[in-house]
Amino acid sequence: MYSSSSLWGGRFQEQIASTALEYTESLAVDAAMLTEDVWGSKAHVIMLNAGGIIDDEDARAILSGLGSASREIDEHTFAMDVADEDVHMNVERYVTSRHGKRGARMHTARSRNDQVVTDTRMHTRTLVLGVEQELIALQETLLALATDHADTLTMGYTHTQHAQPITIGYWATAYVSMFRRDLTRLSQAYRSTDINPLGACALAGTSFPTDRRLTTELLGFAAVQENGLDAVSSRDFGLEFLAALAIMVSNTSKMAEEIVYWSTHEFRLVEVADGYAMGSSIMPQKKNPCVAELIRGKTGKVYGRLVELLTTMKGIPTGYNRDLQEDKPPIWEAAASALSTVRTLNGLLSTLRFNEDRMRELAHKNFALATEVADYLVKTQNIPFRECHRIVGEAVGTLYRSGRTFEDVQATVDALAAAGATVTERELAPVLDPVVSVNSHTSLGGTAPAEVLRMVKAERDWLEAHKQTFDERQERIESAFRRTEAVSAAVIAGSSVHDALHSLGGNHHG
Ligand code: ARG
């Protein structure tokens, strides 16, 4: 009786059609989680032996096969065959082709269904940390910028129209606040990702005496994902990560947009460093903010990847369905794009030159102190704010129609008088000074330099605490990896799994 050469080929009488294989294989995408797949198999095999499910010789044979796979992966010589569809079956084939019947026991009490999502969660966990690391670096750039420019005047905008003077430090701490929330969302996505589905098997658990807590520990997961049906079905961790990335790049895009138009001749608020700009092939004078534009433009890819996975996940029933294979490309691609976006924005921002003279000049212009004048009237003349708003509005209208501005203090005094408020030039002059204005905005979260510096300090403290969580997570992953490698090496060298687990640390008692 003929059966297909595939690892699942027993019930088949024909080989898979080449069109079908090409359409369904996932090797190139899976290659990103080859290390995780082998690590997962080592942990699984150690657990199988610890529970007496496979014997010592089987465990030793499989672990030495996996050990040489690891070496080939590190040396980039591990060859995979598309005929084996995915990374899991390539690794299994590698082991069974070297260790025959013993190797064939490695897939006991496991399914590709729990295996693939274990690998995906492990790889995604690392991708989350990669993006976080870049975002932490960007926050450090912004905090330094905010400190240096706590009192550098500039214009604040609403509707892209002059609104009220602020400082560059204030602008920078606004972004620090946004990116802090992005870090919080990424951190939550990490938490949702960092649970272990391995041991769910196909969907329903198993009658073998597996120890899911042991694999959880060896793979550095924070907890077991208990319900097996949920474990093989759910990809909400990926959606959460993509949603966090989509929101994050909406923030990086916002900053990129500001850099694009602030660097125009019309604004002249900033100048992009030569290293972050490009020329034109025909117009010799051009200096284009191409990097900022692409930071804005690549946002589409990340949003798209979120919608891609949301759409894939729509209406998939519980249990593993092959649709789920489509989870990985959007996660990998969005993470790579978002990471390079944050890194590049950091380079762009840390080399950006702020045109302080132009910023100061604008802060004086265009009636941006009108709200200050209205507030002054409220405080000194006990007139209700709505009435002061009308008076100042009328005065601005009068000055504007006669081609004058607040810089003409006497004309402003006259216009206010005509609108119904008496103030002297001496009183009014400081009210029209943007430095006085900015310094007086000491309300909680206001633009006053003292308040900016207080926020910088609070954000720095938050970031330090976050970095600690980040380091702990990274260390948990690395130490779990080292332990699995060490146990595996000890077993290959002749130790029993039981002894190796006990002599090589960990918190496992069982
Ligand atoms: N390549 C598959 C994926 O990425 C692996 C799991 C396949 N499982 C199965 N029962 N066919 O999802």
Short mmCIF file of C-alpha atoms and ligand atoms in Angstrom, two decimals:
data_model
loop_
_atom_site.label_atom_id
_atom_site.label_comp_id
_atom_site.label_asym_id
_atom_site.label_seq_id
_atom_site.Cartn_x
_atom_site.Cartn_y
_atom_site.Cartn_z
CA MET A 1 0.00 0.00 0.00
CA TYR A 2 1.43 3.37 -1.06
CA SER A 3 1.26 6.34 1.30
CA SER A 4 2.33 9.97 0.85
CA SER A 5 5.89 10.79 1.96
CA SER A 6 4.60 13.63 4.11
CA LEU A 7 4.93 13.23 7.89
CA TRP A 8 1.14 13.08 7.96
CA GLY A 9 0.91 10.88 4.86
CA GLY A 10 -0.42 7.58 6.24
CA ARG A 11 -4.01 7.94 5.13
CA PHE A 12 -3.13 9.41 1.73
CA GLN A 13 -2.61 7.47 -1.47
CA GLU A 14 -1.31 10.32 -3.59
CA GLN A 15 1.25 13.04 -3.14
CA ILE A 16 0.08 16.58 -2.57
CA ALA A 17 -0.34 18.58 -5.81
CA SER A 18 2.56 20.96 -6.35
CA THR A 19 0.14 23.88 -6.71
CA ALA A 20 -1.41 23.00 -3.37
CA LEU A 21 1.96 22.67 -1.66
CA GLU A 22 3.23 25.95 -3.04
CA TYR A 23 0.04 27.64 -1.97
CA THR A 24 0.08 26.32 1.59
CA GLU A 25 3.74 26.13 2.60
CA SER A 26 5.01 28.75 5.01
CA LEU A 27 8.75 28.16 5.17
CA ALA A 28 10.05 31.61 4.38
CA VAL A 29 7.82 33.19 7.00
CA ASP A 30 8.43 30.42 9.52
CA ALA A 31 12.18 30.78 9.18
CA ALA A 32 11.97 33.74 11.57
CA MET A 33 10.95 31.39 14.39
CA LEU A 34 13.29 28.51 13.73
CA THR A 35 15.21 29.11 16.94
CA GLU A 36 11.98 29.23 18.93
CA ASP A 37 10.78 26.02 17.30
CA VAL A 38 13.89 24.10 18.28
CA TRP A 39 13.89 25.60 21.77
CA GLY A 40 10.22 24.58 22.12
CA SER A 41 11.01 21.04 21.01
CA LYS A 42 13.89 20.74 23.48
CA ALA A 43 11.63 21.87 26.31
CA HIS A 44 8.90 19.48 25.19
CA VAL A 45 11.27 16.51 25.02
CA ILE A 46 12.79 17.31 28.42
CA MET A 47 9.26 17.41 29.82
CA LEU A 48 8.26 14.14 28.13
CA ASN A 49 11.21 12.39 29.72
CA ALA A 50 10.72 14.05 33.11
CA GLY A 51 7.19 12.64 33.08
CA GLY A 52 8.32 9.17 32.01
CA ILE A 53 6.51 9.51 28.66
CA ILE A 54 9.67 8.77 26.69
CA ASP A 55 12.73 6.99 28.04
CA ASP A 56 16.21 8.38 28.67
CA GLU A 57 17.71 7.02 25.46
CA ASP A 58 14.91 8.51 23.38
CA ALA A 59 15.35 11.86 25.07
CA ARG A 60 19.12 11.79 24.59
CA ALA A 61 18.79 10.91 20.91
CA ILE A 62 16.20 13.60 20.21
CA LEU A 63 18.06 16.27 22.17
CA SER A 64 21.29 15.54 20.33
CA GLY A 65 19.43 15.81 17.03
CA LEU A 66 17.96 19.12 18.16
CA GLY A 67 21.39 20.21 19.39
CA SER A 68 22.96 19.72 15.98
CA ALA A 69 19.96 21.50 14.41
CA SER A 70 20.70 24.45 16.71
CA ARG A 71 24.32 24.51 15.62
CA GLU A 72 23.35 24.50 11.95
CA ILE A 73 20.81 27.26 12.57
CA ASP A 74 23.48 29.38 14.27
CA GLU A 75 25.82 28.77 11.34
CA HIS A 76 23.03 29.47 8.84
CA THR A 77 23.47 26.07 7.25
CA PHE A 78 20.21 24.48 8.40
CA ALA A 79 18.52 23.41 5.17
CA MET A 80 14.77 23.26 4.93
CA ASP A 81 12.72 21.50 2.30
CA VAL A 82 9.49 23.00 1.06
CA ALA A 83 8.09 19.47 0.75
CA ASP A 84 7.88 19.53 4.55
CA GLU A 85 5.66 22.62 4.47
CA ASP A 86 6.73 24.40 7.59
CA VAL A 87 9.42 24.84 10.16
CA HIS A 88 7.93 22.31 12.58
CA MET A 89 8.01 19.41 10.17
CA ASN A 90 11.42 20.37 8.86
CA VAL A 91 12.85 20.23 12.37
CA GLU A 92 11.07 16.95 13.07
CA ARG A 93 12.32 15.53 9.76
CA TYR A 94 15.85 16.61 10.65
CA VAL A 95 15.70 14.71 13.92
CA THR A 96 13.95 11.60 12.60
CA SER A 97 16.29 11.34 9.62
CA ARG A 98 19.19 11.14 12.08
CA HIS A 99 17.60 9.26 14.96
CA GLY A 100 14.92 7.14 13.32
CA LYS A 101 12.46 5.54 15.69
CA ARG A 102 13.73 7.39 18.73
CA GLY A 103 13.40 10.70 16.92
CA ALA A 104 9.88 9.83 15.90
CA ARG A 105 8.83 10.01 19.55
CA MET A 106 9.43 13.76 19.80
CA HIS A 107 5.94 14.62 18.63
CA THR A 108 4.28 12.60 21.41
CA ALA A 109 1.61 14.61 23.27
CA ARG A 110 2.00 17.57 20.95
CA SER A 111 0.36 18.87 17.82
CA ARG A 112 1.49 21.42 15.30
CA ASN A 113 -1.55 23.32 16.51
CA ASP A 114 -0.11 24.07 19.92
CA GLN A 115 3.44 24.06 18.57
CA VAL A 116 2.92 26.79 15.99
CA VAL A 117 1.21 29.20 18.31
CA THR A 118 3.85 28.55 20.98
CA ASP A 119 6.56 29.51 18.50
CA THR A 120 4.56 32.51 17.34
CA ARG A 121 4.01 33.77 20.85
CA MET A 122 7.69 33.31 21.68
CA HIS A 123 8.78 35.16 18.59
CA THR A 124 6.19 37.90 19.02
CA ARG A 125 7.32 38.40 22.60
CA THR A 126 10.80 39.22 21.30
CA LEU A 127 9.40 41.50 18.60
CA VAL A 128 7.46 43.47 21.21
CA LEU A 129 10.64 43.98 23.22
CA GLY A 130 12.50 45.05 20.07
CA VAL A 131 10.01 47.82 19.34
CA GLU A 132 9.92 48.84 22.99
CA GLN A 133 13.68 49.20 23.04
CA GLU A 134 13.61 51.68 20.15
CA LEU A 135 10.74 53.57 21.71
CA ILE A 136 12.58 53.84 25.02
CA ALA A 137 15.55 55.33 23.13
CA LEU A 138 13.25 57.82 21.40
CA GLN A 139 11.80 58.81 24.78
CA GLU A 140 15.30 59.50 26.04
CA THR A 141 15.97 61.78 23.07
CA LEU A 142 12.70 63.61 23.68
CA LEU A 143 13.31 64.01 27.40
CA ALA A 144 16.77 65.50 26.73
CA LEU A 145 15.23 67.82 24.14
CA ALA A 146 12.50 68.87 26.56
CA THR A 147 15.08 69.64 29.24
CA ASP A 148 17.28 71.66 26.88
CA HIS A 149 14.33 73.58 25.47
CA ALA A 150 12.10 73.92 28.54
CA ASP A 151 11.98 77.67 27.95
CA THR A 152 12.53 77.93 24.18
CA LEU A 153 9.53 79.88 22.91
CA THR A 154 7.56 78.77 19.92
CA MET A 155 4.07 79.11 18.56
CA GLY A 156 1.41 76.62 19.56
CA TYR A 157 -1.18 75.80 16.93
CA THR A 158 -4.81 74.74 16.74
CA HIS A 159 -6.34 74.18 13.30
CA THR A 160 -2.77 74.80 12.05
CA GLN A 161 -3.42 78.45 12.94
CA HIS A 162 -1.48 80.46 15.51
CA ALA A 163 -3.07 79.81 18.88
CA GLN A 164 -0.96 80.53 21.98
CA PRO A 165 2.78 80.63 22.66
CA ILE A 166 4.27 77.47 24.12
CA THR A 167 7.80 76.10 24.44
CA ILE A 168 9.59 73.42 22.48
CA GLY A 169 10.02 71.58 25.77
CA TYR A 170 6.25 71.53 26.10
CA TRP A 171 5.85 70.22 22.57
CA ALA A 172 8.42 67.50 23.27
CA THR A 173 6.76 66.41 26.52
CA ALA A 174 3.44 66.12 24.68
CA TYR A 175 5.06 63.43 22.53
CA VAL A 176 6.67 61.85 25.58
CA SER A 177 3.17 61.46 27.02
CA MET A 178 1.88 59.87 23.79
CA PHE A 179 4.79 57.48 23.53
CA ARG A 180 4.49 56.58 27.22
CA ARG A 181 0.97 55.38 26.50
CA ASP A 182 2.32 53.49 23.48
CA LEU A 183 4.84 51.79 25.76
CA THR A 184 2.01 50.91 28.13
CA ARG A 185 0.01 49.39 25.28
CA LEU A 186 3.04 47.45 24.04
CA SER A 187 3.68 46.24 27.55
CA GLN A 188 0.09 45.03 27.83
CA ALA A 189 0.43 43.30 24.46
CA TYR A 190 3.53 41.60 25.85
CA ARG A 191 1.56 40.41 28.88
CA SER A 192 -1.16 38.98 26.63
CA THR A 193 1.44 37.26 24.47
CA ASP A 194 3.53 35.82 27.27
CA ILE A 195 1.40 32.74 28.08
CA ASN A 196 2.18 29.17 27.11
CA PRO A 197 -0.17 27.24 24.80
CA LEU A 198 2.15 24.21 24.55
CA GLY A 199 0.45 21.13 25.94
CA ALA A 200 -2.94 21.97 24.49
CA CYS A 201 -2.02 19.38 21.84
CA ALA A 202 -4.47 19.34 18.94
CA LEU A 203 -7.19 21.07 20.97
CA ALA A 204 -8.28 18.94 23.89
CA GLY A 205 -5.19 18.31 25.99
CA THR A 206 -3.97 14.74 26.33
CA SER A 207 -4.10 11.56 28.39
CA PHE A 208 -0.29 11.54 28.68
CA PRO A 209 0.92 12.80 32.05
CA THR A 210 2.39 16.04 30.68
CA ASP A 211 3.71 18.84 32.88
CA ARG A 212 2.73 22.12 31.31
CA ARG A 213 4.28 24.11 34.12
CA LEU A 214 7.69 22.66 33.31
CA THR A 215 7.56 23.68 29.64
CA THR A 216 6.22 27.09 30.71
CA GLU A 217 9.29 27.54 32.85
CA LEU A 218 11.75 26.20 30.27
CA LEU A 219 10.32 28.53 27.62
CA GLY A 220 10.32 31.55 29.94
CA PHE A 221 6.59 32.16 29.76
CA ALA A 222 4.89 33.94 32.63
CA ALA A 223 2.00 31.46 32.84
CA VAL A 224 0.25 28.48 31.27
CA GLN A 225 -2.54 29.24 28.81
CA GLU A 226 -4.85 26.68 30.29
CA ASN A 227 -7.82 25.96 28.09
CA GLY A 228 -6.47 23.99 25.16
CA LEU A 229 -9.23 24.95 22.77
CA ASP A 230 -8.56 28.61 23.51
CA ALA A 231 -4.81 28.04 23.28
CA VAL A 232 -4.88 26.69 19.72
CA SER A 233 -7.57 29.09 18.48
CA SER A 234 -6.71 32.53 19.77
CA ARG A 235 -4.53 35.11 18.08
CA ASP A 236 -5.77 38.14 19.99
CA PHE A 237 -2.21 38.64 21.28
CA GLY A 238 -1.21 39.42 17.69
CA LEU A 239 -4.14 41.76 17.24
CA GLU A 240 -3.24 43.54 20.44
CA PHE A 241 0.35 43.99 19.34
CA LEU A 242 -0.71 45.23 15.91
CA ALA A 243 -3.26 47.60 17.44
CA ALA A 244 -0.58 48.98 19.77
CA LEU A 245 1.76 49.42 16.78
CA ALA A 246 -0.94 51.06 14.67
CA ILE A 247 -1.64 53.61 17.39
CA MET A 248 2.09 54.12 17.93
CA VAL A 249 2.75 54.89 14.27
CA SER A 250 -0.18 57.32 14.27
CA ASN A 251 1.93 59.21 16.81
CA THR A 252 5.21 58.91 14.91
CA SER A 253 3.36 60.03 11.80
CA LYS A 254 2.03 63.08 13.61
CA MET A 255 5.56 64.14 14.50
CA ALA A 256 6.80 63.41 10.99
CA GLU A 257 4.04 65.58 9.55
CA GLU A 258 5.07 68.46 11.82
CA ILE A 259 8.69 68.08 10.76
CA VAL A 260 7.64 68.10 7.10
CA TYR A 261 5.75 71.36 7.20
CA TRP A 262 7.82 73.03 9.91
CA SER A 263 10.79 72.63 7.56
CA THR A 264 9.06 74.42 4.67
CA HIS A 265 10.25 77.89 3.65
CA GLU A 266 6.87 79.19 4.77
CA PHE A 267 7.33 77.93 8.35
CA ARG A 268 11.15 77.72 8.70
CA LEU A 269 10.78 76.45 12.28
CA VAL A 270 13.18 73.54 11.87
CA GLU A 271 15.88 72.37 9.56
CA VAL A 272 16.38 68.70 8.90
CA ALA A 273 20.03 67.57 9.02
CA ASP A 274 21.59 66.80 5.65
CA GLY A 275 21.88 63.19 6.73
CA TYR A 276 18.10 62.96 6.96
CA ALA A 277 17.17 64.83 3.78
CA MET A 278 17.45 64.21 0.07
CA GLY A 279 17.89 66.21 -3.09
CA SER A 280 16.07 66.41 -6.38
CA SER A 281 17.35 64.87 -9.60
CA ILE A 282 16.43 68.02 -11.53
CA MET A 283 16.07 70.96 -9.14
CA PRO A 284 19.53 71.63 -7.72
CA GLN A 285 18.30 73.80 -4.85
CA LYS A 286 16.03 71.20 -3.31
CA LYS A 287 16.37 69.70 0.15
CA ASN A 288 13.46 67.35 0.65
CA PRO A 289 12.36 65.87 3.99
CA CYS A 290 12.04 62.41 2.42
CA VAL A 291 12.79 60.56 5.64
CA ALA A 292 10.02 62.36 7.54
CA GLU A 293 7.67 61.80 4.62
CA LEU A 294 8.35 58.07 4.65
CA ILE A 295 7.83 57.91 8.39
CA ARG A 296 4.42 59.39 7.63
CA GLY A 297 3.92 57.18 4.58
CA LYS A 298 4.85 53.83 6.09
CA THR A 299 2.02 54.25 8.58
CA GLY A 300 -0.22 52.73 5.90
CA LYS A 301 1.62 49.43 6.06
CA VAL A 302 1.15 49.05 9.80
CA TYR A 303 -2.53 50.03 9.73
CA GLY A 304 -2.95 47.63 6.82
CA ARG A 305 -1.38 44.75 8.73
CA LEU A 306 -3.78 45.30 11.62
CA VAL A 307 -6.77 45.23 9.30
CA GLU A 308 -5.28 42.21 7.54
CA LEU A 309 -5.13 40.14 10.72
CA LEU A 310 -8.48 41.40 11.99
CA THR A 311 -10.01 40.28 8.72
CA THR A 312 -8.27 36.89 8.81
CA MET A 313 -9.57 36.33 12.34
CA LYS A 314 -13.13 37.24 11.51
CA GLY A 315 -15.49 34.31 11.78
CA ILE A 316 -12.93 31.53 12.30
CA PRO A 317 -14.55 28.91 14.50
CA THR A 318 -12.74 27.56 17.57
CA GLY A 319 -10.11 24.92 17.02
CA TYR A 320 -7.11 25.22 14.73
CA ASN A 321 -8.02 26.28 11.20
CA ARG A 322 -5.35 26.70 8.54
CA ASP A 323 -6.41 30.33 8.08
CA LEU A 324 -4.43 30.92 11.26
CA GLN A 325 -1.20 30.41 9.33
CA GLU A 326 -1.81 33.88 7.92
CA ASP A 327 -1.20 35.42 11.35
CA LYS A 328 2.55 35.58 11.07
CA PRO A 329 3.28 37.79 8.03
CA PRO A 330 1.32 40.78 9.37
CA ILE A 331 2.91 40.48 12.81
CA TRP A 332 6.46 40.14 11.46
CA GLU A 333 6.05 42.90 8.85
CA ALA A 334 4.30 45.44 11.04
CA ALA A 335 6.86 44.91 13.80
CA ALA A 336 9.79 45.38 11.40
CA SER A 337 8.28 48.48 9.83
CA ALA A 338 7.31 50.04 13.16
CA LEU A 339 10.72 49.31 14.65
CA SER A 340 12.64 50.95 11.80
CA THR A 341 10.21 53.85 11.86
CA VAL A 342 10.87 54.59 15.52
CA ARG A 343 14.62 54.15 15.11
CA THR A 344 14.72 56.45 12.10
CA LEU A 345 12.53 59.06 13.75
CA ASN A 346 14.96 59.06 16.66
CA GLY A 347 17.83 59.80 14.27
CA LEU A 348 15.85 62.49 12.50
CA LEU A 349 14.79 64.16 15.73
CA SER A 350 18.14 64.07 17.46
CA THR A 351 19.79 65.81 14.50
CA LEU A 352 16.97 68.29 13.87
CA ARG A 353 17.94 71.97 14.18
CA PHE A 354 15.32 74.21 15.80
CA ASN A 355 15.28 77.74 14.40
CA GLU A 356 14.90 79.47 17.75
CA ASP A 357 14.92 83.03 16.34
CA ARG A 358 12.09 82.23 13.99
CA MET A 359 10.15 80.46 16.74
CA ARG A 360 10.54 83.40 19.11
CA GLU A 361 9.53 85.80 16.36
CA LEU A 362 6.35 83.83 15.65
CA ALA A 363 5.47 83.67 19.33
CA HIS A 364 5.06 87.48 19.26
CA LYS A 365 2.93 87.54 16.15
CA ASN A 366 -0.62 87.31 15.05
CA PHE A 367 -2.55 88.19 18.21
CA ALA A 368 -1.43 84.98 19.90
CA LEU A 369 -1.65 86.78 23.26
CA ALA A 370 -5.35 87.62 22.84
CA THR A 371 -6.42 85.01 25.38
CA GLU A 372 -3.87 86.46 27.83
CA VAL A 373 -5.42 89.93 27.40
CA ALA A 374 -8.92 88.54 28.00
CA ASP A 375 -7.70 86.64 31.11
CA TYR A 376 -6.01 89.83 32.34
CA LEU A 377 -9.27 91.74 32.09
CA VAL A 378 -11.09 88.97 33.98
CA LYS A 379 -8.52 89.12 36.78
CA THR A 380 -8.15 92.88 37.10
CA GLN A 381 -11.52 94.28 36.12
CA ASN A 382 -13.86 91.59 37.38
CA ILE A 383 -15.55 91.35 33.96
CA PRO A 384 -16.98 87.88 33.10
CA PHE A 385 -14.79 85.94 30.67
CA ARG A 386 -17.38 85.78 27.86
CA GLU A 387 -17.60 89.59 27.91
CA CYS A 388 -13.79 89.93 27.93
CA HIS A 389 -13.68 87.56 24.96
CA ARG A 390 -16.01 89.91 23.05
CA ILE A 391 -14.00 93.04 24.01
CA VAL A 392 -10.65 91.56 22.98
CA GLY A 393 -12.20 90.06 19.84
CA GLU A 394 -13.50 93.50 18.83
CA ALA A 395 -10.12 95.09 19.56
CA VAL A 396 -8.33 92.43 17.46
CA GLY A 397 -10.84 93.05 14.62
CA THR A 398 -10.21 96.79 14.74
CA LEU A 399 -6.41 96.40 14.77
CA TYR A 400 -6.50 93.78 12.03
CA ARG A 401 -8.62 95.93 9.70
CA SER A 402 -6.26 98.88 10.17
CA GLY A 403 -3.22 96.69 9.45
CA ARG A 404 -1.82 96.80 12.98
CA THR A 405 -0.94 94.16 15.60
CA PHE A 406 -0.48 93.80 19.37
CA GLU A 407 3.11 94.95 18.81
CA ASP A 408 1.61 98.44 18.59
CA VAL A 409 0.74 98.67 22.29
CA GLN A 410 -0.76 102.17 22.14
CA ALA A 411 -3.08 101.19 19.29
CA THR A 412 -4.07 98.10 21.29
CA VAL A 413 -4.90 100.25 24.36
CA ASP A 414 -7.08 102.45 22.14
CA ALA A 415 -8.84 99.52 20.48
CA LEU A 416 -9.60 97.96 23.88
CA ALA A 417 -10.96 101.27 25.15
CA ALA A 418 -13.23 101.54 22.12
CA ALA A 419 -14.47 98.00 22.85
CA GLY A 420 -15.20 98.89 26.50
CA ALA A 421 -12.09 98.14 28.63
CA THR A 422 -9.69 100.70 30.04
CA VAL A 423 -6.06 99.61 30.52
CA THR A 424 -2.79 101.55 30.49
CA GLU A 425 0.14 100.89 28.21
CA ARG A 426 2.28 100.09 31.26
CA GLU A 427 -0.22 97.47 32.42
CA LEU A 428 -0.66 95.97 29.01
CA ALA A 429 2.98 95.65 27.89
CA PRO A 430 3.85 92.60 30.06
CA VAL A 431 0.53 90.92 29.18
CA LEU A 432 1.61 91.04 25.54
CA ASP A 433 4.99 89.44 26.30
CA PRO A 434 4.99 85.74 25.32
CA VAL A 435 7.73 84.97 27.86
CA VAL A 436 5.57 86.34 30.67
CA SER A 437 2.62 84.41 29.26
CA VAL A 438 4.43 81.09 29.04
CA ASN A 439 5.98 81.50 32.50
CA SER A 440 2.55 82.17 33.99
CA HIS A 441 0.96 78.99 32.66
CA THR A 442 1.78 77.04 35.78
CA SER A 443 -1.48 75.12 35.97
CA LEU A 444 -1.05 71.33 36.22
CA GLY A 445 0.25 70.25 32.81
CA GLY A 446 0.65 73.85 31.59
CA THR A 447 3.43 75.16 29.35
CA ALA A 448 5.40 77.01 32.09
CA PRO A 449 9.04 75.87 32.07
CA ALA A 450 8.81 74.84 35.72
CA GLU A 451 5.84 72.64 34.90
CA VAL A 452 7.61 71.20 31.84
CA LEU A 453 10.62 70.31 33.99
CA ARG A 454 8.35 68.72 36.59
CA MET A 455 6.71 66.61 33.86
CA VAL A 456 10.11 65.66 32.48
CA LYS A 457 11.13 64.40 35.91
CA ALA A 458 7.91 62.39 36.33
CA GLU A 459 8.24 60.90 32.84
CA ARG A 460 11.87 60.02 33.50
CA ASP A 461 10.89 58.19 36.68
CA TRP A 462 8.16 56.34 34.80
CA LEU A 463 10.61 55.40 32.05
CA GLU A 464 13.17 54.10 34.55
CA ALA A 465 10.52 51.85 36.14
CA HIS A 466 9.44 50.68 32.71
CA LYS A 467 13.02 49.90 31.75
CA GLN A 468 13.26 47.70 34.80
CA THR A 469 10.22 45.67 33.71
CA PHE A 470 11.71 45.53 30.22
CA ASP A 471 15.04 44.23 31.56
CA GLU A 472 13.29 41.64 33.73
CA ARG A 473 11.33 40.34 30.77
CA GLN A 474 14.41 40.13 28.60
CA GLU A 475 16.32 38.41 31.36
CA ARG A 476 13.50 35.90 31.93
CA ILE A 477 13.62 34.93 28.25
CA GLU A 478 17.40 34.71 28.16
CA SER A 479 17.76 32.74 31.36
CA ALA A 480 15.03 30.28 30.32
CA PHE A 481 16.86 29.79 27.02
CA ARG A 482 20.18 29.25 28.77
CA ARG A 483 18.61 26.76 31.17
CA THR A 484 16.95 24.72 28.41
CA GLU A 485 20.28 24.65 26.56
CA ALA A 486 22.16 23.64 29.69
CA VAL A 487 19.73 20.85 30.61
CA SER A 488 19.81 19.63 27.05
CA ALA A 489 23.62 19.63 26.94
CA ALA A 490 23.82 17.80 30.26
CA VAL A 491 21.44 15.11 29.03
CA ILE A 492 23.39 14.67 25.81
CA ALA A 493 26.54 14.34 27.93
CA GLY A 494 24.98 11.50 29.90
CA SER A 495 23.09 13.06 32.78
CA SER A 496 19.46 12.14 33.41
CA VAL A 497 16.83 14.79 32.69
CA HIS A 498 15.79 14.59 36.31
CA ASP A 499 19.29 15.34 37.63
CA ALA A 500 19.94 18.00 35.00
CA LEU A 501 16.72 19.84 35.86
CA HIS A 502 17.57 19.76 39.55
CA SER A 503 21.20 20.73 39.30
CA LEU A 504 20.54 23.46 36.77
CA GLY A 505 18.28 25.76 38.78
CA GLY A 506 14.81 26.96 38.01
CA ASN A 507 11.84 27.04 40.36
CA HIS A 508 10.39 23.76 39.28
CA HIS A 509 9.52 21.26 41.99
CA GLY A 510 7.84 18.29 40.58
N1 ARG B 1 2.14 26.08 9.18
C1 ARG B 1 1.03 25.99 10.09
C2 ARG B 1 0.72 27.39 10.63
O1 ARG B 1 1.54 28.23 10.47
C3 ARG B 1 1.37 25.06 11.20
C4 ARG B 1 0.24 24.37 11.82
C5 ARG B 1 -0.40 23.44 10.87
N2 ARG B 1 -1.33 22.65 11.60
C6 ARG B 1 -2.15 21.81 10.98
N3 ARG B 1 -2.95 21.12 11.70
N4 ARG B 1 -2.17 21.72 9.68
O2 ARG B 1 -0.31 27.60 11.21
#
